[in-house]
Tab-separated table of C-alpha atoms in Angstrom:
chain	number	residue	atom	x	y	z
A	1	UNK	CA	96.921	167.827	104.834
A	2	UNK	CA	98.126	168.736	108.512
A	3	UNK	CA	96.991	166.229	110.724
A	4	UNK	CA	95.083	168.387	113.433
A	5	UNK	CA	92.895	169.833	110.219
A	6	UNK	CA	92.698	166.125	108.761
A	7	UNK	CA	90.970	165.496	111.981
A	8	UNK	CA	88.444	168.379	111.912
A	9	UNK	CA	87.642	167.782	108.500
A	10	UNK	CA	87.102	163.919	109.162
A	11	UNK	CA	84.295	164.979	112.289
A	12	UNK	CA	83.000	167.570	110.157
A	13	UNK	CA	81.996	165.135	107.657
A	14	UNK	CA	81.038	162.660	110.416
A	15	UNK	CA	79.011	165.685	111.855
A	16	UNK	CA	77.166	165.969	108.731
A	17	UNK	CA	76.364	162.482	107.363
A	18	UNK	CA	74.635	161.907	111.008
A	19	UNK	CA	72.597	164.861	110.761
A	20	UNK	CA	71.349	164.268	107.335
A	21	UNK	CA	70.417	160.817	108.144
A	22	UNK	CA	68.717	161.943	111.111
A	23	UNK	CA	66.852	164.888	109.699
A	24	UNK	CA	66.832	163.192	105.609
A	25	UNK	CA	64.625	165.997	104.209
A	26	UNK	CA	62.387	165.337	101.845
A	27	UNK	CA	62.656	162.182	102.452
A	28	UNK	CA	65.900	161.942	100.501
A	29	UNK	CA	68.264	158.867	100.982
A	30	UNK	CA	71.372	158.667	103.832
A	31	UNK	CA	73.490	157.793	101.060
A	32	UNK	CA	73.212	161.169	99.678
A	33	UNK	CA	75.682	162.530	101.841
A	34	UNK	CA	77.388	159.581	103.382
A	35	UNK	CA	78.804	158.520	99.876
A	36	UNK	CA	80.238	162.033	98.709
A	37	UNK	CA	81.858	162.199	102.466
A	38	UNK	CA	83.332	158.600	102.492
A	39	UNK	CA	84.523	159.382	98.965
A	40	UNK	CA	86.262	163.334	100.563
A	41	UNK	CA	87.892	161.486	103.408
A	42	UNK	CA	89.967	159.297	100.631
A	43	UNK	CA	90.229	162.307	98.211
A	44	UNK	CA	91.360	164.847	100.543
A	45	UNK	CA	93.602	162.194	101.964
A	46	UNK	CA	92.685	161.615	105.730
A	47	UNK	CA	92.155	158.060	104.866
A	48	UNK	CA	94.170	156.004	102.952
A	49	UNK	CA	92.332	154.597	99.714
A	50	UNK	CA	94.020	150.894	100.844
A	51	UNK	CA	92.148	151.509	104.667
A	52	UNK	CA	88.869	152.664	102.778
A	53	UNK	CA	88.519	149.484	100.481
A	54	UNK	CA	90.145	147.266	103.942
A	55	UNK	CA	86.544	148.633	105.525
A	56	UNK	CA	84.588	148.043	102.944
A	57	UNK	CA	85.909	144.134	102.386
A	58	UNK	CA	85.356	144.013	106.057
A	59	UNK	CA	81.481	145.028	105.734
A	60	UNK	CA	80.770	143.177	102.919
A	61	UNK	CA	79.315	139.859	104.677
A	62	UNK	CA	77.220	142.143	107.143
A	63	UNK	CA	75.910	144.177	104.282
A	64	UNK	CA	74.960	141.221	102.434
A	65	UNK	CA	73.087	139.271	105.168
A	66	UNK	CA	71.450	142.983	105.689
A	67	UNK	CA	69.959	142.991	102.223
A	68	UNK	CA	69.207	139.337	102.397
A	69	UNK	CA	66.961	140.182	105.769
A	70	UNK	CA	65.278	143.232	103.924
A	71	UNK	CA	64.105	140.924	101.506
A	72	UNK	CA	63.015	138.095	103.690
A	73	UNK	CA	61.105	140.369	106.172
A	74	UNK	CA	59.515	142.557	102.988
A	75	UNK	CA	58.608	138.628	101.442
A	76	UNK	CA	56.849	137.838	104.530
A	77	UNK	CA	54.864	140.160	104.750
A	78	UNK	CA	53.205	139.864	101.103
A	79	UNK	CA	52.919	136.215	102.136
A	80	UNK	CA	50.571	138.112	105.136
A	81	UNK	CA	53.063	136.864	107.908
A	82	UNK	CA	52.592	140.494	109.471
A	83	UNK	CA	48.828	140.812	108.857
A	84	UNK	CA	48.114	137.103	110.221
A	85	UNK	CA	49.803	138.178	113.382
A	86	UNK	CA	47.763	141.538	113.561
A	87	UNK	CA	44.776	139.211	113.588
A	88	UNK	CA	45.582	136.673	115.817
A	89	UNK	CA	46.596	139.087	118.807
A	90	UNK	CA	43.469	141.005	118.321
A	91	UNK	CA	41.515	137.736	118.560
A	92	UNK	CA	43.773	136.775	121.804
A	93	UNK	CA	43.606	140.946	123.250
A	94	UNK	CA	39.380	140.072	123.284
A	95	UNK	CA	39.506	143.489	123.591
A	96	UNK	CA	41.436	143.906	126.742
A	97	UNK	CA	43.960	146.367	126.359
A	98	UNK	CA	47.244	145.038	128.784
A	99	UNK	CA	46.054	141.399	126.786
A	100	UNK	CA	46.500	143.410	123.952
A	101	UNK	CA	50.372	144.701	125.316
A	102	UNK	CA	51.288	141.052	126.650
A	103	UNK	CA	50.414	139.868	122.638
A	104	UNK	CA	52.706	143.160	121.329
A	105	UNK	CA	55.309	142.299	123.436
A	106	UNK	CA	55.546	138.362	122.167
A	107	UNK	CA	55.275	138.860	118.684
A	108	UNK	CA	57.294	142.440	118.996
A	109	UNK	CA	60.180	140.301	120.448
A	110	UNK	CA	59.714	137.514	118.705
A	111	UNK	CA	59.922	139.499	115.124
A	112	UNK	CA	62.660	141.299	116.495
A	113	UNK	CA	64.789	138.611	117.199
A	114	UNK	CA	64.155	136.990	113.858
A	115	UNK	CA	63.396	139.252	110.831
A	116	UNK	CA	65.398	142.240	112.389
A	117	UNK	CA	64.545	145.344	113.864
A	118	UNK	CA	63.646	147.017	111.260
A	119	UNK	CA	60.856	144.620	110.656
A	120	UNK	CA	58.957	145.474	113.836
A	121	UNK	CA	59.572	149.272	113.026
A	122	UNK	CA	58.636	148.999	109.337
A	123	UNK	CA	56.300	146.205	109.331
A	124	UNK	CA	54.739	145.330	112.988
A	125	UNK	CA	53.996	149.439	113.739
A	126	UNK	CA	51.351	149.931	111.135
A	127	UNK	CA	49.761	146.408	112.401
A	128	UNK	CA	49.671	147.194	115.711
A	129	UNK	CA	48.376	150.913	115.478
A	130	UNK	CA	45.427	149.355	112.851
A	131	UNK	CA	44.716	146.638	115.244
A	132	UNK	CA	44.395	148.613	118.113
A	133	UNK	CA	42.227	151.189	116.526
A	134	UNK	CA	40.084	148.410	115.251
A	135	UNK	CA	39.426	147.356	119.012
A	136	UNK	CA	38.599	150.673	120.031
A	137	UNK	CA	41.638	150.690	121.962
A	138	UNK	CA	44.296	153.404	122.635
A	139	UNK	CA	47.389	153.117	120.702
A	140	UNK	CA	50.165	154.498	122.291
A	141	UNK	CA	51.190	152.153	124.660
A	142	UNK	CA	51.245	149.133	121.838
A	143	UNK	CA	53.138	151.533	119.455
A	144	UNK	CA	55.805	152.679	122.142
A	145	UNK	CA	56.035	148.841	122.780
A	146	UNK	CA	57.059	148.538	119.124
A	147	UNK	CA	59.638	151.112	119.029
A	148	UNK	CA	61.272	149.871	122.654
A	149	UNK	CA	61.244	146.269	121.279
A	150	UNK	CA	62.717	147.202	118.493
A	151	UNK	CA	65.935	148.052	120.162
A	152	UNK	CA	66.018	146.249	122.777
A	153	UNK	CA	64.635	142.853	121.635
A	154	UNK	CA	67.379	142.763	118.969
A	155	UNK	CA	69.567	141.721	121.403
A	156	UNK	CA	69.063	138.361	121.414
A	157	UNK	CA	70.524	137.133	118.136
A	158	UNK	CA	73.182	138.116	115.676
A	159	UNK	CA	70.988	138.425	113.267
A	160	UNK	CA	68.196	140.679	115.254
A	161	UNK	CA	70.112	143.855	114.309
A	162	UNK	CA	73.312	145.248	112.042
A	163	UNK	CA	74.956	146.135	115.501
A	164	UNK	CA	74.632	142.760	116.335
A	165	UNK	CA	76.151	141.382	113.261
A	166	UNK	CA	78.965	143.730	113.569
A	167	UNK	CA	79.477	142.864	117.226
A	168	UNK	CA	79.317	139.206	116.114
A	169	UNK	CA	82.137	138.881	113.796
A	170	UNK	CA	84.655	140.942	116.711
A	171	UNK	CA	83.072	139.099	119.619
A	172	UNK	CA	84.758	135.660	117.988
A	173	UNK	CA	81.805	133.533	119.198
A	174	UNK	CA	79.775	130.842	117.364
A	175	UNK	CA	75.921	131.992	116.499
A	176	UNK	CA	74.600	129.492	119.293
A	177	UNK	CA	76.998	130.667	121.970
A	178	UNK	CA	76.165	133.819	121.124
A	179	UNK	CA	72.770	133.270	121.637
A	180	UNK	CA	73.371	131.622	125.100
A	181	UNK	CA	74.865	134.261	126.171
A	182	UNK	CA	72.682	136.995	125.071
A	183	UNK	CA	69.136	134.904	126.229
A	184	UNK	CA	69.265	135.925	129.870
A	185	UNK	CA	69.890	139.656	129.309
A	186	UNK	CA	67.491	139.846	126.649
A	187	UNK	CA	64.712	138.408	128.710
A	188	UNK	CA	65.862	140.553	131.849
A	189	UNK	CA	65.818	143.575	129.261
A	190	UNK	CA	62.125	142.945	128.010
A	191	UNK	CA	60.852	142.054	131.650
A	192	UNK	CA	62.115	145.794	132.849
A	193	UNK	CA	60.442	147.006	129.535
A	194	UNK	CA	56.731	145.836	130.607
A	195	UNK	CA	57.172	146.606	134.223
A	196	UNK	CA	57.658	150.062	133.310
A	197	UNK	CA	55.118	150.137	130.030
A	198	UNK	CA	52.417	148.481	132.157
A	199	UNK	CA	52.286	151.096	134.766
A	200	UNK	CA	53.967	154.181	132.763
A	201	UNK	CA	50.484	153.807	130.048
A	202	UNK	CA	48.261	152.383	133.024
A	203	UNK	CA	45.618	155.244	132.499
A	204	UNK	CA	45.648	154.333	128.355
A	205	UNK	CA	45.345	150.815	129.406
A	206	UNK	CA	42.427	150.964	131.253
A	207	UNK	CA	38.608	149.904	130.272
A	208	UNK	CA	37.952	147.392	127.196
A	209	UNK	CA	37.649	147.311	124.042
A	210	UNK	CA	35.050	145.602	121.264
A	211	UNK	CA	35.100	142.243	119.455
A	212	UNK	CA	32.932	142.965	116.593
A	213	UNK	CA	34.275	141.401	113.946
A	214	UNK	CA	37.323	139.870	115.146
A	215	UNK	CA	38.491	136.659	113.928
A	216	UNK	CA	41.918	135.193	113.383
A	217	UNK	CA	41.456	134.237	110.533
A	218	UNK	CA	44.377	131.975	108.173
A	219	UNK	CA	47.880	131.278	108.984
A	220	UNK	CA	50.364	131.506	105.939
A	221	UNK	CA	52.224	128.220	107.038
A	222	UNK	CA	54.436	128.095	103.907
A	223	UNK	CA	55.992	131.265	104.925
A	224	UNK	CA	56.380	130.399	108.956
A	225	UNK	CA	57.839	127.211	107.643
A	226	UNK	CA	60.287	129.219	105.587
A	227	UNK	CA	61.272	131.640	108.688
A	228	UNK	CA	61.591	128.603	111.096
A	229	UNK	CA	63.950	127.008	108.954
A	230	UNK	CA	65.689	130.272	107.752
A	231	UNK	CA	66.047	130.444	111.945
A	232	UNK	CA	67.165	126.801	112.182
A	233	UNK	CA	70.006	127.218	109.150
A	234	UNK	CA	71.365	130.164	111.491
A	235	UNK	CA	72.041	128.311	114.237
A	236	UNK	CA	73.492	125.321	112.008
A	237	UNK	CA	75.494	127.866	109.581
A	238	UNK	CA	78.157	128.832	112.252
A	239	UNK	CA	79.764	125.486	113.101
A	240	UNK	CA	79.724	124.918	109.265
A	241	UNK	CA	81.528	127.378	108.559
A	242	UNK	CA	78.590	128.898	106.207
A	243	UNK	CA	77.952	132.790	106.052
A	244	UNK	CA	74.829	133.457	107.819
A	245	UNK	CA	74.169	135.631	104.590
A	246	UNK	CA	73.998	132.758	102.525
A	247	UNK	CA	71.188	131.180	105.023
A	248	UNK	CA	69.110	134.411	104.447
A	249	UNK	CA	69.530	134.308	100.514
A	250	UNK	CA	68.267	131.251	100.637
A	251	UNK	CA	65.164	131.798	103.013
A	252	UNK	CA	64.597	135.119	100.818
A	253	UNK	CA	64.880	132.496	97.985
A	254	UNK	CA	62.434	130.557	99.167
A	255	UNK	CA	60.019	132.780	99.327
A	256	UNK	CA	60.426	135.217	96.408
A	257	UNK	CA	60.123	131.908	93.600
A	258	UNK	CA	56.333	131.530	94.377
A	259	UNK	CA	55.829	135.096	95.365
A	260	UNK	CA	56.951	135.877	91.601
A	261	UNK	CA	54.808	133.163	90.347
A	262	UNK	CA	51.656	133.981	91.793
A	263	UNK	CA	52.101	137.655	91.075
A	264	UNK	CA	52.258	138.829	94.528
A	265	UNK	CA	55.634	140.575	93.911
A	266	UNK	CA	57.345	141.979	90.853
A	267	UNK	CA	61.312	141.563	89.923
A	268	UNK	CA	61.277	145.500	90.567
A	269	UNK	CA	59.757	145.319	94.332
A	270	UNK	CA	62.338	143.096	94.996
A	271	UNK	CA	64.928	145.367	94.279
A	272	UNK	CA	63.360	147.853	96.285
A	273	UNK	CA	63.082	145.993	98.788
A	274	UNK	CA	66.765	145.210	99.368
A	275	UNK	CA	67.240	148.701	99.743
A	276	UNK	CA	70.353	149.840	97.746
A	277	UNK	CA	70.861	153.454	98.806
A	278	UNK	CA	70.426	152.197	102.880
A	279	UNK	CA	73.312	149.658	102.344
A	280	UNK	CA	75.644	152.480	100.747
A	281	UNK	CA	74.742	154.418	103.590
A	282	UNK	CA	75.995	151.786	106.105
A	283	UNK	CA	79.348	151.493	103.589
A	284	UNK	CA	79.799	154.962	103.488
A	285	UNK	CA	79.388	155.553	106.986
A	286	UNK	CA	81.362	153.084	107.909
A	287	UNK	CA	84.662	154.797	105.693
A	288	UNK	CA	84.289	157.628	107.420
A	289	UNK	CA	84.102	156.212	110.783
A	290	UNK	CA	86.783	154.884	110.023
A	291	UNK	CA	88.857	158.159	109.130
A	292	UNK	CA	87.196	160.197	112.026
A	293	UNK	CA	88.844	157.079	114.353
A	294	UNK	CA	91.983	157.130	113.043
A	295	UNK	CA	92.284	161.200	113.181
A	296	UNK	CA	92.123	160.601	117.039
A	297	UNK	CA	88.440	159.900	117.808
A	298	UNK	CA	89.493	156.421	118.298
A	299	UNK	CA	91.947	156.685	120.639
A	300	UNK	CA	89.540	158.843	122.735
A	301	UNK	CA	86.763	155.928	122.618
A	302	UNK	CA	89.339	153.499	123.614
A	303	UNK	CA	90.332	155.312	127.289
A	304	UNK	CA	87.003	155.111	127.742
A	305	UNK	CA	86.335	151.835	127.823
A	306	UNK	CA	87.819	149.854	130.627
A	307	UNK	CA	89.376	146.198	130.582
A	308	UNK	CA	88.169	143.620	133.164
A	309	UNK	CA	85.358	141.266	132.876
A	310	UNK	CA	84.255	142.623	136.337
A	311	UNK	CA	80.628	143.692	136.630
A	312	UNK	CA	81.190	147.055	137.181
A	313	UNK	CA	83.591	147.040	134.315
A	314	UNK	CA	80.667	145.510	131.977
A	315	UNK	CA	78.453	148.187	133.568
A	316	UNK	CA	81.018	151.053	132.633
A	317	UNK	CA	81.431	149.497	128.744
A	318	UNK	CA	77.458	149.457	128.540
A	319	UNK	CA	76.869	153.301	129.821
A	320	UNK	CA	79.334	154.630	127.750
A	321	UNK	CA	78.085	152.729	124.686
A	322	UNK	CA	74.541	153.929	125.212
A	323	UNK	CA	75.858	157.551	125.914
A	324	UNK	CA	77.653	156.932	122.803
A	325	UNK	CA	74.811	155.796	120.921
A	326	UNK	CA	73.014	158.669	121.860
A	327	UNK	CA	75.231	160.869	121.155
A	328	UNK	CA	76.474	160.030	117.358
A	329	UNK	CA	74.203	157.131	116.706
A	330	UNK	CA	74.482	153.415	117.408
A	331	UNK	CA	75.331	151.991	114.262
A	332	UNK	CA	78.655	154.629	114.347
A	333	UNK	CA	78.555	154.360	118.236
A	334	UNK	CA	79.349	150.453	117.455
A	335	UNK	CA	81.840	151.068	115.065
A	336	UNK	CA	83.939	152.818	116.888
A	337	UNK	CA	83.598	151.089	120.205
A	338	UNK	CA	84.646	148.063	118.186
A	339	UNK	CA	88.304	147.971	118.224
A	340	UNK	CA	88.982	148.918	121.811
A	341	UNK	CA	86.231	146.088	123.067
A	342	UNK	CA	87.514	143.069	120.616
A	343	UNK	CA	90.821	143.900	121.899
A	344	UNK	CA	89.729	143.667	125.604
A	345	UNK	CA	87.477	140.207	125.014
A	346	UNK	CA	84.272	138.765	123.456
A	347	UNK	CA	82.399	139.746	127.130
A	348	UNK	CA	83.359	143.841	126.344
A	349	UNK	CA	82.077	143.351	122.994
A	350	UNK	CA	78.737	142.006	124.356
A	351	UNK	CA	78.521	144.536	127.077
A	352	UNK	CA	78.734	147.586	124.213
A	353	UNK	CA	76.245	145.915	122.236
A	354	UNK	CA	73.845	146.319	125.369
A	355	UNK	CA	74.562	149.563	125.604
A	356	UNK	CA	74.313	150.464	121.705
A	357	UNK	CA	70.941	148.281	121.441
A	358	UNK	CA	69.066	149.356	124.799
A	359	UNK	CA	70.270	153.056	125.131
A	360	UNK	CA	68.574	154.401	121.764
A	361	UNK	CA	65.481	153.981	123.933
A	362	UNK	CA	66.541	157.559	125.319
A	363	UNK	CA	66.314	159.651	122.554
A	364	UNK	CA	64.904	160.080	118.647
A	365	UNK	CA	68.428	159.946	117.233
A	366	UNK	CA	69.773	157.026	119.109
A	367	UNK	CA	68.853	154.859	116.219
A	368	UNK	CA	67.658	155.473	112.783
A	369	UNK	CA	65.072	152.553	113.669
A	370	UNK	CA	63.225	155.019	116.462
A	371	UNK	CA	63.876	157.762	113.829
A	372	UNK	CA	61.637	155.795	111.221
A	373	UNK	CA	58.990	154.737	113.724
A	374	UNK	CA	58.742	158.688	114.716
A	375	UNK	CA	57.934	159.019	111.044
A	376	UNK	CA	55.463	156.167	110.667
A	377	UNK	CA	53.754	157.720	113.588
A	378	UNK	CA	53.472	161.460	111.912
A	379	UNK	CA	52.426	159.997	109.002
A	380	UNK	CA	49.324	158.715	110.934
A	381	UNK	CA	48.606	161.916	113.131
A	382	UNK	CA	50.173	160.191	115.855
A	383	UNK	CA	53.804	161.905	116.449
A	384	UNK	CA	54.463	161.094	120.148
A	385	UNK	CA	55.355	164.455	121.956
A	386	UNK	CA	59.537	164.575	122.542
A	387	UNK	CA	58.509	165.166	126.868
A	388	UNK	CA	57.380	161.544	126.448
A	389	UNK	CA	59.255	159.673	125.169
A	390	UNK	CA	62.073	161.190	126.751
A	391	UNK	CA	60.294	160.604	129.812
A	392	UNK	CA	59.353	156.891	129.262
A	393	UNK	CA	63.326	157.006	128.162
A	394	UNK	CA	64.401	157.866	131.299
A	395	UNK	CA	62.559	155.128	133.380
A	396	UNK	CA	63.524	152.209	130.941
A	397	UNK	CA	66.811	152.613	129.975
A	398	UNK	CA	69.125	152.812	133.076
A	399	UNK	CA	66.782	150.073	134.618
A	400	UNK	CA	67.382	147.753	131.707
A	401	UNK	CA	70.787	148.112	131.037
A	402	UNK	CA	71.300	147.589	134.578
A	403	UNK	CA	69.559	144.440	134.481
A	404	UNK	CA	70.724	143.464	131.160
A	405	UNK	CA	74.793	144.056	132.312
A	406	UNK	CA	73.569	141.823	135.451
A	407	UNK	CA	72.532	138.815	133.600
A	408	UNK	CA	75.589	139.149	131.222
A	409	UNK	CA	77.910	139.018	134.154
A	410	UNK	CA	76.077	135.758	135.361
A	411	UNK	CA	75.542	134.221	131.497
A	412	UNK	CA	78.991	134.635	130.901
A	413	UNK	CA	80.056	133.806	134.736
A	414	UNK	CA	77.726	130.313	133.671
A	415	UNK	CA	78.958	129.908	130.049
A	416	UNK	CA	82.420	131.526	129.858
């Protein structure tokens, strides 16, 4: 195939497996497209079978800690991690909604940071709108806290996202420096985030709420013991040279013997909840990434980002990342920022992840995480209108990525 239509063909097929996972009508899987496109771009010959199967070797370890998270968040809550923590912040909120946010915004981050993004979006969302309505309190704010969280509390860890775990095997760092690192511009990130929630929703957050019947009733401590450790063999895994996948596993483990003994789960929800067709997505996708980079996509992504661990050069990285990830997606955004920021040094590689992480705050299709909490939402008669969040977008995201690309200039200024 001639090399200019090799190219068209490979952003055609990008073109398409992005839109189907954004739109996914009737609910169908990504996977239906993403596999049949991954599987033309070796056919047709735009990628060569030996680059195809050198991607997919290469995303094994992050697709296996991926499944190992599903299950470990999707075990927690049957243990009632998710509903203990619904009751305990409406028993701290006493009915007062910015309480209410403050208790969102802990347990949003904390989630986040631990159990994945997709654990606030899938899990926390319901929680929060229930808990909410059951104070006689207005949702939105707490539900846009979820969704903002979700991306850009995932920051903190390499485990908090799949961008993360991406960025953490080119970035070259150990999981605690990593962490280092990432603390002060994940705390900058969150502060901007309530500044501008508090007074963006300051009408919905106004009055009070009722406490009938509000208590906060058991903690499952088996299954907190299980997460703090899971989060403890993390930070021990990476100087022993142990997957952080294999930590999961055995934290999902942990949890799924007595869940299968006491009849709270089934060998079948399990497998559900590892989520087969989403990981063949992410494979898939990432193939034909892969070929769309090499046709020349690539080498357009890599003029635009700029060596230098200068501020302004961490800055430039992080705006063009979230433009990126706005534009095509973050988890492809990531993908192909990759190359071009390993090469220039672990600080670039941080400084996209900001961008990739914070910026699909802007818009629905920034993330398929914000596209699933849209859904949750509709489901519930409570589909934000576009104006808004593209308005609350627009206040957040410049403001934290500026302060996030701040604090990673002094963390790794600090920490080298």
């Amino acid at each position: 195939m001639p090399r200019a239509l090799a190219e068209t063909v490979a952003l055609l097929l990008l073109a398409a497996t992005l839109a189907f996972a954004v739109v996914r009508p009737r609910g169908l899987p990504e996977a239906l497209v993403a596999v049949p496109a991954a599987l033309l771009t070796v056919l047709l010959g735009i990628l060569p079978a030996r680059a195809a199967l050198e991607e997919l070797r290469g995303l094994g370890p992050t697709l296996g800690f991926l499944a190992a998270v599903l299950l470990l968040a999707e075990l927690a809550d049957r243990e009632g991690v998710f509903e203990a923590a619904g009751r305990r912040m409406a028993a701290g909120a006493r009915g007062r909604p910015v309480a209410l946010l403050g208790l969102v915004f802990v347990v949003g981050s904390s989630i986040t940071a631990v159990l994945s993004l997709d654990a606030t979006v899938v899990l926390l969302t319901p929680v929060v709108f229930a808990t909410a309505l059951r104070l006689r309190l207005r949702p939105k704010p707490h539900v846009y806290a979820c969704t903002h969280l979700a991306n850009t509390a995932s920051l903190l860890l390499p485990v908090s996202n799949l961008t993360n775990l991406l960025a953490f095997r080119a970035s070259g760092l150990s999981f605690a420096h990593f962490a280092a690192t990432m603390a002060l511009p994940w705390l900058a990130a969150i502060v901007v985030e309530w500044l501008v929630l508090r007074r963006f929703f300051a009408s919905d957050l106004a009055g009070h709420g009722e406490l009938a019947g509000v208590l906060p009733g058991p903690v499952p401590r088996y299954a907190v013991a299980v997460l703090g450790l899971t989060l403890a063999g993390f930070g021990l895994a990476s100087p022993a040279g142990v997957d952080p996948a294999v930590v999961a596993a055995l934290g999902a483990g942990a949890l799924a013997v007595p869940a299968l003994a006491r009849g709270r789960a089934r060998a079948g929800d399990l497998v559900r909840a590892v989520a087969v067709p989403f990981l063949a997505f992410v494979a898939a996708l990432g193939v034909v990434v892969r070929a769309a980079a090499e046709g020349g996509l690539g080498r357009l992504v890599e003029r635009l980002v700029p060596a230098g661990g200068s501020l302004w050069s961490l800055l430039a990285v992080a705006v063009v990342a979230a433009l990126l990830a706005n534009l095509v997606n973050n988890l492809p955004a990531v993908l192909l920022l990759l190359p071009a920021a390993a090469a220039a040094g672990p600080g670039t590689v941080l400084a996209a992840l900001l961008g990739v992480n914070i910026g699909p705050n802007l818009t629905y299709v920034g993330s398929l995480a914000t596209l699933l909490w849209r859904r949750l939402l509709r489901e519930r008669d409570a589909d934000p209108p576009a104006a808004e969040f593209l308005r609350l977008g627009a206040l957040t995201v410049p403001a934290a990525l500026a302060a996030a690309t701040l604090a990673l200039w002094l963390a790794l200024r600090a920490l080298g």
